[in-house]
Amino acid sequence: MKTSESDGEDDINAGDHFEIPPDSPPASKRAQVEEVEDEGEPPIGPHDDCYVREFPHPASQWIRHADTAFESLLGELRATGKDVWEPFASEEEWELAMWLMKNVGQKSTDEYLNLPI
C-alpha cells in the first residue's frame, strides 16, 4: 500500500482542529470543611449550645458506697494482723526492693539477693 506525503501531514496536524480548554486553577487536594447547621433540637438561647432534658430521678444520686480494691486489701491485711509491707519485713526492705528494681539490672539484683548476709 502506497502512502502519500499528505497523509503523514494529516496525522501530524490531527490535533489542530481541537479547541484547547481555557486555563483554570488546579483543584485543591486539601480537605475542606463545610459549615452545616445542626438538625437536632434548637438551642435554648441564641448563644447557648446547651440542651436540657428532663430526667425522672436525681442524676447525681449515689447508688451505693463501696471500698476500692486497695481499701479492701488493706482492710484484709489489718484484720488478719499482717503487716502492710508483707511480703517484706519492713518499709525499709520494701524501699530497697523498689530501688533495686528501678536502678539495677536483673542479673545484678539476683546476685545481691543471693549474698550470704
PDB file of C-alpha atoms in Angstrom:
ATOM      1  CA  MET A   1       0.000   0.000   0.000  1.00  0.00           C
ATOM      2  CA  LYS A   2       1.370   3.356  -1.004  1.00  0.00           C
ATOM      3  CA  THR A   3       1.099   6.373   1.308  1.00  0.00           C
ATOM      4  CA  SER A   4       1.465   9.928   0.216  1.00  0.00           C
ATOM      5  CA  GLU A   5       3.199  12.779   1.990  1.00  0.00           C
ATOM      6  CA  SER A   6      -0.135  14.477   2.599  1.00  0.00           C
ATOM      7  CA  ASP A   7      -1.319  11.509   4.674  1.00  0.00           C
ATOM      8  CA  GLY A   8       1.655  11.949   7.009  1.00  0.00           C
ATOM      9  CA  GLU A   9       0.921  15.675   7.398  1.00  0.00           C
ATOM     10  CA  ASP A  10      -2.703  14.915   8.265  1.00  0.00           C
ATOM     11  CA  ASP A  11      -1.536  12.675  11.102  1.00  0.00           C
ATOM     12  CA  ILE A  12       0.807  15.351  12.432  1.00  0.00           C
ATOM     13  CA  ASN A  13      -1.801  18.132  12.252  1.00  0.00           C
ATOM     14  CA  ALA A  14      -4.676  15.950  13.515  1.00  0.00           C
ATOM     15  CA  GLY A  15      -4.826  17.864  16.820  1.00  0.00           C
ATOM     16  CA  ASP A  16      -5.042  21.285  15.199  1.00  0.00           C
ATOM     17  CA  HIS A  17      -8.837  21.256  14.885  1.00  0.00           C
ATOM     18  CA  PHE A  18      -9.432  20.637  18.662  1.00  0.00           C
ATOM     19  CA  GLU A  19     -10.063  23.573  20.962  1.00  0.00           C
ATOM     20  CA  ILE A  20      -7.684  23.984  23.856  1.00  0.00           C
ATOM     21  CA  PRO A  21      -9.621  24.233  27.150  1.00  0.00           C
ATOM     22  CA  PRO A  22      -9.308  27.555  28.988  1.00  0.00           C
ATOM     23  CA  ASP A  23      -6.770  27.757  31.794  1.00  0.00           C
ATOM     24  CA  SER A  24      -8.381  27.041  35.152  1.00  0.00           C
ATOM     25  CA  PRO A  25      -6.738  26.793  38.548  1.00  0.00           C
ATOM     26  CA  PRO A  26      -5.991  23.206  39.577  1.00  0.00           C
ATOM     27  CA  ALA A  27      -8.422  21.695  42.065  1.00  0.00           C
ATOM     28  CA  SER A  28      -7.144  21.778  45.638  1.00  0.00           C
ATOM     29  CA  LYS A  29      -6.207  18.391  47.082  1.00  0.00           C
ATOM     30  CA  ARG A  30      -6.572  19.619  50.651  1.00  0.00           C
ATOM     31  CA  ALA A  31      -9.500  18.584  52.797  1.00  0.00           C
ATOM     32  CA  GLN A  32     -12.131  21.269  53.184  1.00  0.00           C
ATOM     33  CA  VAL A  33     -14.703  21.799  55.921  1.00  0.00           C
ATOM     34  CA  GLU A  34     -18.203  22.905  55.121  1.00  0.00           C
ATOM     35  CA  GLU A  35     -20.336  24.548  57.811  1.00  0.00           C
ATOM     36  CA  VAL A  36     -23.678  22.762  58.168  1.00  0.00           C
ATOM     37  CA  GLU A  37     -26.461  23.708  60.575  1.00  0.00           C
ATOM     38  CA  ASP A  38     -27.382  21.122  63.190  1.00  0.00           C
ATOM     39  CA  GLU A  39     -30.681  19.405  62.519  1.00  0.00           C
ATOM     40  CA  GLY A  40     -31.404  18.449  66.144  1.00  0.00           C
ATOM     41  CA  GLU A  41     -33.299  20.379  68.789  1.00  0.00           C
ATOM     42  CA  PRO A  42     -32.862  24.148  68.632  1.00  0.00           C
ATOM     43  CA  PRO A  43     -30.625  25.777  71.263  1.00  0.00           C
ATOM     44  CA  ILE A  44     -32.274  27.413  74.277  1.00  0.00           C
ATOM     45  CA  GLY A  45     -30.883  30.851  73.518  1.00  0.00           C
ATOM     46  CA  PRO A  46     -29.081  32.432  70.588  1.00  0.00           C
ATOM     47  CA  HIS A  47     -25.652  31.938  72.193  1.00  0.00           C
ATOM     48  CA  ASP A  48     -26.289  28.659  74.039  1.00  0.00           C
ATOM     49  CA  ASP A  49     -25.087  25.308  72.817  1.00  0.00           C
ATOM     50  CA  CYS A  50     -26.743  23.590  75.788  1.00  0.00           C
ATOM     51  CA  TYR A  51     -29.763  21.368  75.656  1.00  0.00           C
ATOM     52  CA  VAL A  52     -31.988  20.483  78.595  1.00  0.00           C
ATOM     53  CA  ARG A  53     -33.627  17.104  79.007  1.00  0.00           C
ATOM     54  CA  GLU A  54     -35.705  16.241  81.989  1.00  0.00           C
ATOM     55  CA  PHE A  55     -34.675  13.101  83.868  1.00  0.00           C
ATOM     56  CA  PRO A  56     -37.144  11.317  86.156  1.00  0.00           C
ATOM     57  CA  HIS A  57     -34.644  10.693  89.003  1.00  0.00           C
ATOM     58  CA  PRO A  58     -31.879  12.785  90.549  1.00  0.00           C
ATOM     59  CA  ALA A  59     -28.932  12.363  88.193  1.00  0.00           C
ATOM     60  CA  SER A  60     -26.287  12.753  90.904  1.00  0.00           C
ATOM     61  CA  GLN A  61     -27.741  10.363  93.465  1.00  0.00           C
ATOM     62  CA  TRP A  62     -25.390   7.691  94.891  1.00  0.00           C
ATOM     63  CA  ILE A  63     -26.311   4.110  94.142  1.00  0.00           C
ATOM     64  CA  ARG A  64     -24.064   2.600  96.824  1.00  0.00           C
ATOM     65  CA  HIS A  65     -20.766   3.130  98.622  1.00  0.00           C
ATOM     66  CA  ALA A  66     -18.025   0.569  98.052  1.00  0.00           C
ATOM     67  CA  ASP A  67     -14.374   0.374  99.001  1.00  0.00           C
ATOM     68  CA  THR A  68     -11.738   0.475  96.309  1.00  0.00           C
ATOM     69  CA  ALA A  69      -9.685  -2.660  95.670  1.00  0.00           C
ATOM     70  CA  PHE A  70      -6.791  -1.117  97.622  1.00  0.00           C
ATOM     71  CA  GLU A  71      -9.039  -0.269 100.587  1.00  0.00           C
ATOM     72  CA  SER A  72     -10.397  -3.837 100.607  1.00  0.00           C
ATOM     73  CA  LEU A  73      -6.896  -5.350 100.558  1.00  0.00           C
ATOM     74  CA  LEU A  74      -5.674  -3.013 103.305  1.00  0.00           C
ATOM     75  CA  GLY A  75      -8.700  -3.927 105.437  1.00  0.00           C
ATOM     76  CA  GLU A  76      -7.992  -7.648 104.983  1.00  0.00           C
ATOM     77  CA  LEU A  77      -4.324  -7.187 105.950  1.00  0.00           C
ATOM     78  CA  ARG A  78      -5.240  -5.248 109.079  1.00  0.00           C
ATOM     79  CA  ALA A  79      -7.954  -7.772 110.035  1.00  0.00           C
ATOM     80  CA  THR A  80      -5.524 -10.703 109.845  1.00  0.00           C
ATOM     81  CA  GLY A  81      -2.794  -8.825 111.710  1.00  0.00           C
ATOM     82  CA  LYS A  82      -0.416  -8.922 108.747  1.00  0.00           C
ATOM     83  CA  ASP A  83       1.988  -6.072 108.107  1.00  0.00           C
ATOM     84  CA  VAL A  84       1.114  -3.738 105.228  1.00  0.00           C
ATOM     85  CA  TRP A  85       4.636  -4.247 103.805  1.00  0.00           C
ATOM     86  CA  GLU A  86       4.207  -8.007 103.511  1.00  0.00           C
ATOM     87  CA  PRO A  87       5.884  -9.973 101.941  1.00  0.00           C
ATOM     88  CA  PHE A  88       8.663  -7.571 103.007  1.00  0.00           C
ATOM     89  CA  ALA A  89       9.747  -7.384 106.645  1.00  0.00           C
ATOM     90  CA  SER A  90       9.604  -3.582 106.826  1.00  0.00           C
ATOM     91  CA  GLU A  91       9.128  -0.376 104.880  1.00  0.00           C
ATOM     92  CA  GLU A  92      12.916  -0.067 104.506  1.00  0.00           C
ATOM     93  CA  GLU A  93      13.142  -3.511 102.886  1.00  0.00           C
ATOM     94  CA  TRP A  94      10.306  -2.586 100.519  1.00  0.00           C
ATOM     95  CA  GLU A  95      12.120   0.660  99.582  1.00  0.00           C
ATOM     96  CA  LEU A  96      15.324  -1.320  98.910  1.00  0.00           C
ATOM     97  CA  ALA A  97      13.421  -3.694  96.610  1.00  0.00           C
ATOM     98  CA  MET A  98      11.894  -0.742  94.746  1.00  0.00           C
ATOM     99  CA  TRP A  99      15.331   0.872  94.338  1.00  0.00           C
ATOM    100  CA  LEU A 100      16.834  -2.385  93.042  1.00  0.00           C
ATOM    101  CA  MET A 101      14.021  -2.812  90.509  1.00  0.00           C
ATOM    102  CA  LYS A 102      14.384   0.757  89.318  1.00  0.00           C
ATOM    103  CA  ASN A 103      18.172   1.174  89.211  1.00  0.00           C
ATOM    104  CA  VAL A 104      19.823  -2.255  88.901  1.00  0.00           C
ATOM    105  CA  GLY A 105      19.598  -4.946  86.212  1.00  0.00           C
ATOM    106  CA  GLN A 106      18.029  -8.364  86.833  1.00  0.00           C
ATOM    107  CA  LYS A 107      21.361 -10.243  86.953  1.00  0.00           C
ATOM    108  CA  SER A 108      22.868  -7.829  89.494  1.00  0.00           C
ATOM    109  CA  THR A 109      19.684  -7.925  91.583  1.00  0.00           C
ATOM    110  CA  ASP A 110      19.798 -11.746  91.635  1.00  0.00           C
ATOM    111  CA  GLU A 111      23.457 -11.653  92.723  1.00  0.00           C
ATOM    112  CA  TYR A 112      22.601  -9.195  95.503  1.00  0.00           C
ATOM    113  CA  LEU A 113      19.694 -11.314  96.730  1.00  0.00           C
ATOM    114  CA  ASN A 114      21.899 -14.430  96.821  1.00  0.00           C
ATOM    115  CA  LEU A 115      24.551 -12.804  99.042  1.00  0.00           C
ATOM    116  CA  PRO A 116      25.032 -14.731 102.329  1.00  0.00           C
ATOM    117  CA  ILE A 117      24.147 -11.918 104.720  1.00  0.00           C
TER     118      ILE A 117
END
